[in-house]
Structure formats: C-alpha cells, structure tokens
Amino acid sequence: MMKEWLLPIVSAALGSLSFAMFFGVRSRKLWLSLLGGALNWGLYLLAMKKIGLPATMAYALGAAAGTLYAEILARIVKTPVTVFVITSVIPMVPGGSLYYTMLGLLQGDKATFVDRGLYTLSAAGAMALGIFAATMLFRLLFTVGRAVCSAVRRAH
C-alpha cells in the first residue's frame, strides 16, 4: 500500500524539481517546487484511488490544488505565480497518452488514435479548467479580502 502511493508521489516531486531546475528557479525555492509536485500528484491519486472520481475530475482537482498552492506561495515568497504553477502541474501532463495518440495516428490505428486522443484532450482540458477555476477563485477572494480590509481601515 505504501509503495503504491510513495513511489508515484516521490517521482512527481522529483519531476517537478527537475523542471524547476531546468527553468532556472533559484536554489532556495527549489524545494517549494518539489513540494508542489508532491502535493499535486498526491491529491490526484487521492481523488482517483480513494474517493473514486473519474480521471478528468481528478486531473481538474489536482491542477486546482497545485494552482492554489502556487497562488499562495507566490505571494509569500514574492515570486511570479507561473513559476510554481508550471512546476507543480507538470507531473500531471498526459505525455504517455499523447504518445499513444500519435502512435495510433502514424500506424493508422483509428481506434487507438480516437480513444487515446479523447483521453488526452479531456485530461488537458480538465487541467486547464482546474487552473482557471482556482486562479479566478483566488483572485476573487484576494480582491474581496483587500476591499474588506480597506473598508475596515477607513471605518476606524
């Protein structure tokens, strides 16, 4: 049971760390990228294996969690949000599925091409939707919070 969860989460964390290094993230912030990848993939696995959500919903949930993590962290460490969004969400990119989609196309296997292609598109779309929803929710709450704080300061 532990290996079933630990190995994929550690692999995702190391993948995030690798991309953070590739993108030139400063060394003192690398561990934050590593943590984002682990959190993102851990929530994805939790949604799929424990809660039993469909894959597309798990992709959306994982991407939304990674985006919220990035939004909060970017403000704490004063770094652009994209640094942490990209590195935390990168392990979820359906690269294997995209490979099999293209392989099906090149080999003329229409069934594989359509099946894997639809899965790849739905996974990528769900990730984009999760990122968008989390970003808009965070910005809305952040804007409302600032407005409330300003109103309270003016009242006193």
PDB file of C-alpha atoms in Angstrom:
ATOM      1  CA  MET A   1       0.000   0.000   0.000  1.00  0.00           C
ATOM      2  CA  MET A   2       2.717   2.462   0.965  1.00  0.00           C
ATOM      3  CA  LYS A   3       4.758   1.756  -2.188  1.00  0.00           C
ATOM      4  CA  GLU A   4       1.634   2.239  -4.268  1.00  0.00           C
ATOM      5  CA  TRP A   5       1.446   5.864  -3.086  1.00  0.00           C
ATOM      6  CA  LEU A   6       5.000   6.746  -2.099  1.00  0.00           C
ATOM      7  CA  LEU A   7       6.807   5.939  -5.333  1.00  0.00           C
ATOM      8  CA  PRO A   8       4.466   7.950  -7.620  1.00  0.00           C
ATOM      9  CA  ILE A   9       4.449  10.924  -5.246  1.00  0.00           C
ATOM     10  CA  VAL A  10       8.249  10.926  -4.923  1.00  0.00           C
ATOM     11  CA  SER A  11       8.563  10.573  -8.711  1.00  0.00           C
ATOM     12  CA  ALA A  12       6.210  13.522  -9.260  1.00  0.00           C
ATOM     13  CA  ALA A  13       8.131  15.594  -6.722  1.00  0.00           C
ATOM     14  CA  LEU A  14      11.423  14.822  -8.447  1.00  0.00           C
ATOM     15  CA  GLY A  15       9.877  15.630 -11.826  1.00  0.00           C
ATOM     16  CA  SER A  16       8.753  18.998 -10.503  1.00  0.00           C
ATOM     17  CA  LEU A  17      12.200  19.599  -9.041  1.00  0.00           C
ATOM     18  CA  SER A  18      13.814  18.738 -12.386  1.00  0.00           C
ATOM     19  CA  PHE A  19      11.623  21.155 -14.300  1.00  0.00           C
ATOM     20  CA  ALA A  20      12.224  23.854 -11.692  1.00  0.00           C
ATOM     21  CA  MET A  21      15.958  23.395 -12.181  1.00  0.00           C
ATOM     22  CA  PHE A  22      15.510  23.444 -15.962  1.00  0.00           C
ATOM     23  CA  PHE A  23      13.522  26.704 -15.732  1.00  0.00           C
ATOM     24  CA  GLY A  24      16.210  28.270 -13.556  1.00  0.00           C
ATOM     25  CA  VAL A  25      14.265  28.564 -10.305  1.00  0.00           C
ATOM     26  CA  ARG A  26      16.553  29.872  -7.592  1.00  0.00           C
ATOM     27  CA  SER A  27      18.057  27.211  -5.364  1.00  0.00           C
ATOM     28  CA  ARG A  28      16.327  28.365  -2.174  1.00  0.00           C
ATOM     29  CA  LYS A  29      12.941  27.965  -3.881  1.00  0.00           C
ATOM     30  CA  LEU A  30      13.572  24.573  -5.478  1.00  0.00           C
ATOM     31  CA  TRP A  31      12.203  22.638  -2.529  1.00  0.00           C
ATOM     32  CA  LEU A  32       8.947  24.593  -2.824  1.00  0.00           C
ATOM     33  CA  SER A  33       8.573  23.336  -6.398  1.00  0.00           C
ATOM     34  CA  LEU A  34       9.321  19.810  -5.224  1.00  0.00           C
ATOM     35  CA  LEU A  35       6.635  20.113  -2.539  1.00  0.00           C
ATOM     36  CA  GLY A  36       4.131  21.447  -5.088  1.00  0.00           C
ATOM     37  CA  GLY A  37       4.598  18.436  -7.364  1.00  0.00           C
ATOM     38  CA  ALA A  38       4.190  16.035  -4.448  1.00  0.00           C
ATOM     39  CA  LEU A  39       1.052  17.814  -3.221  1.00  0.00           C
ATOM     40  CA  ASN A  40      -0.453  17.951  -6.696  1.00  0.00           C
ATOM     41  CA  TRP A  41       0.138  14.294  -7.524  1.00  0.00           C
ATOM     42  CA  GLY A  42      -0.868  13.175  -4.034  1.00  0.00           C
ATOM     43  CA  LEU A  43      -4.246  14.883  -4.377  1.00  0.00           C
ATOM     44  CA  TYR A  44      -4.680  13.446  -7.856  1.00  0.00           C
ATOM     45  CA  LEU A  45      -4.048   9.926  -6.517  1.00  0.00           C
ATOM     46  CA  LEU A  46      -6.328  10.521  -3.555  1.00  0.00           C
ATOM     47  CA  ALA A  47      -9.134  11.672  -5.842  1.00  0.00           C
ATOM     48  CA  MET A  48      -8.695   8.691  -8.176  1.00  0.00           C
ATOM     49  CA  LYS A  49      -7.956   5.820  -5.814  1.00  0.00           C
ATOM     50  CA  LYS A  50      -9.626   6.686  -2.514  1.00  0.00           C
ATOM     51  CA  ILE A  51     -12.531   8.918  -3.491  1.00  0.00           C
ATOM     52  CA  GLY A  52     -13.105   7.183  -6.838  1.00  0.00           C
ATOM     53  CA  LEU A  53     -13.536  10.268  -9.018  1.00  0.00           C
ATOM     54  CA  PRO A  54     -13.276   9.901 -12.786  1.00  0.00           C
ATOM     55  CA  ALA A  55      -9.862  10.696 -14.240  1.00  0.00           C
ATOM     56  CA  THR A  56     -10.922  14.044 -15.697  1.00  0.00           C
ATOM     57  CA  MET A  57     -12.246  15.262 -12.350  1.00  0.00           C
ATOM     58  CA  ALA A  58      -9.087  14.062 -10.622  1.00  0.00           C
ATOM     59  CA  TYR A  59      -6.994  15.994 -13.165  1.00  0.00           C
ATOM     60  CA  ALA A  60      -9.056  19.133 -12.539  1.00  0.00           C
ATOM     61  CA  LEU A  61      -8.829  18.749  -8.759  1.00  0.00           C
ATOM     62  CA  GLY A  62      -5.082  18.133  -8.834  1.00  0.00           C
ATOM     63  CA  ALA A  63      -4.466  21.105 -11.122  1.00  0.00           C
ATOM     64  CA  ALA A  64      -6.700  23.345  -8.975  1.00  0.00           C
ATOM     65  CA  ALA A  65      -4.848  22.315  -5.813  1.00  0.00           C
ATOM     66  CA  GLY A  66      -1.481  22.958  -7.468  1.00  0.00           C
ATOM     67  CA  THR A  67      -2.683  26.362  -8.634  1.00  0.00           C
ATOM     68  CA  LEU A  68      -3.971  27.387  -5.206  1.00  0.00           C
ATOM     69  CA  TYR A  69      -0.651  26.279  -3.721  1.00  0.00           C
ATOM     70  CA  ALA A  70       1.171  28.377  -6.323  1.00  0.00           C
ATOM     71  CA  GLU A  71      -1.030  31.459  -5.799  1.00  0.00           C
ATOM     72  CA  ILE A  72      -0.499  31.437  -2.043  1.00  0.00           C
ATOM     73  CA  LEU A  73       3.185  30.603  -2.216  1.00  0.00           C
ATOM     74  CA  ALA A  74       3.937  33.222  -4.871  1.00  0.00           C
ATOM     75  CA  ARG A  75       2.693  35.947  -2.558  1.00  0.00           C
ATOM     76  CA  ILE A  76       4.613  34.611   0.423  1.00  0.00           C
ATOM     77  CA  VAL A  77       7.977  34.298  -1.341  1.00  0.00           C
ATOM     78  CA  LYS A  78       7.358  37.169  -3.801  1.00  0.00           C
ATOM     79  CA  THR A  79       7.800  35.130  -6.972  1.00  0.00           C
ATOM     80  CA  PRO A  80       5.636  35.031 -10.120  1.00  0.00           C
ATOM     81  CA  VAL A  81       2.789  32.528  -9.833  1.00  0.00           C
ATOM     82  CA  THR A  82       3.699  30.806 -13.098  1.00  0.00           C
ATOM     83  CA  VAL A  83       6.967  29.547 -11.589  1.00  0.00           C
ATOM     84  CA  PHE A  84       5.078  27.381  -9.121  1.00  0.00           C
ATOM     85  CA  VAL A  85       2.025  26.601 -11.284  1.00  0.00           C
ATOM     86  CA  ILE A  86       4.104  25.134 -14.090  1.00  0.00           C
ATOM     87  CA  THR A  87       6.429  23.150 -11.866  1.00  0.00           C
ATOM     88  CA  SER A  88       3.661  21.753  -9.670  1.00  0.00           C
ATOM     89  CA  VAL A  89       1.312  20.789 -12.518  1.00  0.00           C
ATOM     90  CA  ILE A  90       3.961  19.367 -14.883  1.00  0.00           C
ATOM     91  CA  PRO A  91       3.821  15.787 -13.487  1.00  0.00           C
ATOM     92  CA  MET A  92       0.154  15.576 -14.469  1.00  0.00           C
ATOM     93  CA  VAL A  93       0.698  16.333 -18.165  1.00  0.00           C
ATOM     94  CA  PRO A  94      -0.621  13.284 -20.041  1.00  0.00           C
ATOM     95  CA  GLY A  95       2.549  12.692 -22.045  1.00  0.00           C
ATOM     96  CA  GLY A  96       2.160   8.923 -22.308  1.00  0.00           C
ATOM     97  CA  SER A  97      -1.368   9.275 -23.584  1.00  0.00           C
ATOM     98  CA  LEU A  98      -0.246  11.861 -26.140  1.00  0.00           C
ATOM     99  CA  TYR A  99       2.494   9.479 -27.294  1.00  0.00           C
ATOM    100  CA  TYR A 100      -0.008   6.673 -27.860  1.00  0.00           C
ATOM    101  CA  THR A 101      -2.357   9.086 -29.633  1.00  0.00           C
ATOM    102  CA  MET A 102       0.383   9.994 -32.120  1.00  0.00           C
ATOM    103  CA  LEU A 103       1.491   6.373 -32.437  1.00  0.00           C
ATOM    104  CA  GLY A 104      -2.086   5.385 -33.305  1.00  0.00           C
ATOM    105  CA  LEU A 105      -2.204   8.145 -35.907  1.00  0.00           C
ATOM    106  CA  LEU A 106       1.102   7.151 -37.509  1.00  0.00           C
ATOM    107  CA  GLN A 107       0.239   3.437 -37.549  1.00  0.00           C
ATOM    108  CA  GLY A 108      -3.229   4.063 -38.930  1.00  0.00           C
ATOM    109  CA  ASP A 109      -4.910   2.580 -35.845  1.00  0.00           C
ATOM    110  CA  LYS A 110      -8.018   4.768 -35.765  1.00  0.00           C
ATOM    111  CA  ALA A 111      -9.469   3.175 -32.622  1.00  0.00           C
ATOM    112  CA  THR A 112      -6.338   3.849 -30.564  1.00  0.00           C
ATOM    113  CA  PHE A 113      -5.965   7.303 -32.061  1.00  0.00           C
ATOM    114  CA  VAL A 114      -9.521   8.313 -31.183  1.00  0.00           C
ATOM    115  CA  ASP A 115      -9.559   6.613 -27.778  1.00  0.00           C
ATOM    116  CA  ARG A 116      -6.207   7.984 -26.573  1.00  0.00           C
ATOM    117  CA  GLY A 117      -6.798  11.325 -28.300  1.00  0.00           C
ATOM    118  CA  LEU A 118     -10.084  11.900 -26.496  1.00  0.00           C
ATOM    119  CA  TYR A 119      -8.491  10.906 -23.190  1.00  0.00           C
ATOM    120  CA  THR A 120      -5.557  13.277 -23.788  1.00  0.00           C
ATOM    121  CA  LEU A 121      -7.854  16.158 -24.721  1.00  0.00           C
ATOM    122  CA  SER A 122     -10.127  15.584 -21.746  1.00  0.00           C
ATOM    123  CA  ALA A 123      -7.167  15.388 -19.342  1.00  0.00           C
ATOM    124  CA  ALA A 124      -5.564  18.540 -20.738  1.00  0.00           C
ATOM    125  CA  GLY A 125      -8.908  20.358 -20.764  1.00  0.00           C
ATOM    126  CA  ALA A 126      -9.634  19.322 -17.186  1.00  0.00           C
ATOM    127  CA  MET A 127      -6.214  20.565 -16.100  1.00  0.00           C
ATOM    128  CA  ALA A 128      -6.786  23.886 -17.856  1.00  0.00           C
ATOM    129  CA  LEU A 129     -10.219  24.204 -16.256  1.00  0.00           C
ATOM    130  CA  GLY A 130      -8.795  23.406 -12.813  1.00  0.00           C
ATOM    131  CA  ILE A 131      -6.045  26.012 -13.220  1.00  0.00           C
ATOM    132  CA  PHE A 132      -8.516  28.613 -14.486  1.00  0.00           C
ATOM    133  CA  ALA A 133     -11.096  27.977 -11.747  1.00  0.00           C
ATOM    134  CA  ALA A 134      -8.532  28.063  -8.944  1.00  0.00           C
ATOM    135  CA  THR A 135      -6.918  31.239 -10.291  1.00  0.00           C
ATOM    136  CA  MET A 136     -10.260  33.038 -10.604  1.00  0.00           C
ATOM    137  CA  LEU A 137     -11.416  31.878  -7.169  1.00  0.00           C
ATOM    138  CA  PHE A 138      -8.181  33.002  -5.557  1.00  0.00           C
ATOM    139  CA  ARG A 139      -8.208  36.375  -7.308  1.00  0.00           C
ATOM    140  CA  LEU A 140     -11.847  36.926  -6.341  1.00  0.00           C
ATOM    141  CA  LEU A 141     -11.201  36.102  -2.685  1.00  0.00           C
ATOM    142  CA  PHE A 142      -7.985  38.137  -2.672  1.00  0.00           C
ATOM    143  CA  THR A 143      -9.767  41.179  -4.153  1.00  0.00           C
ATOM    144  CA  VAL A 144     -12.710  40.897  -1.755  1.00  0.00           C
ATOM    145  CA  GLY A 145     -10.331  40.476   1.190  1.00  0.00           C
ATOM    146  CA  ARG A 146      -8.395  43.591   0.240  1.00  0.00           C
ATOM    147  CA  ALA A 147     -11.608  45.584  -0.175  1.00  0.00           C
ATOM    148  CA  VAL A 148     -12.861  44.472   3.249  1.00  0.00           C
ATOM    149  CA  CYS A 149      -9.536  45.367   4.871  1.00  0.00           C
ATOM    150  CA  SER A 150      -9.601  48.802   3.228  1.00  0.00           C
ATOM    151  CA  ALA A 151     -13.175  49.409   4.385  1.00  0.00           C
ATOM    152  CA  VAL A 152     -12.295  48.401   7.952  1.00  0.00           C
ATOM    153  CA  ARG A 153      -9.276  50.741   7.961  1.00  0.00           C
ATOM    154  CA  ARG A 154     -11.368  53.643   6.681  1.00  0.00           C
ATOM    155  CA  ALA A 155     -14.041  52.997   9.310  1.00  0.00           C
ATOM    156  CA  HIS A 156     -11.531  53.402  12.117  1.00  0.00           C
TER     157      HIS A 156
END
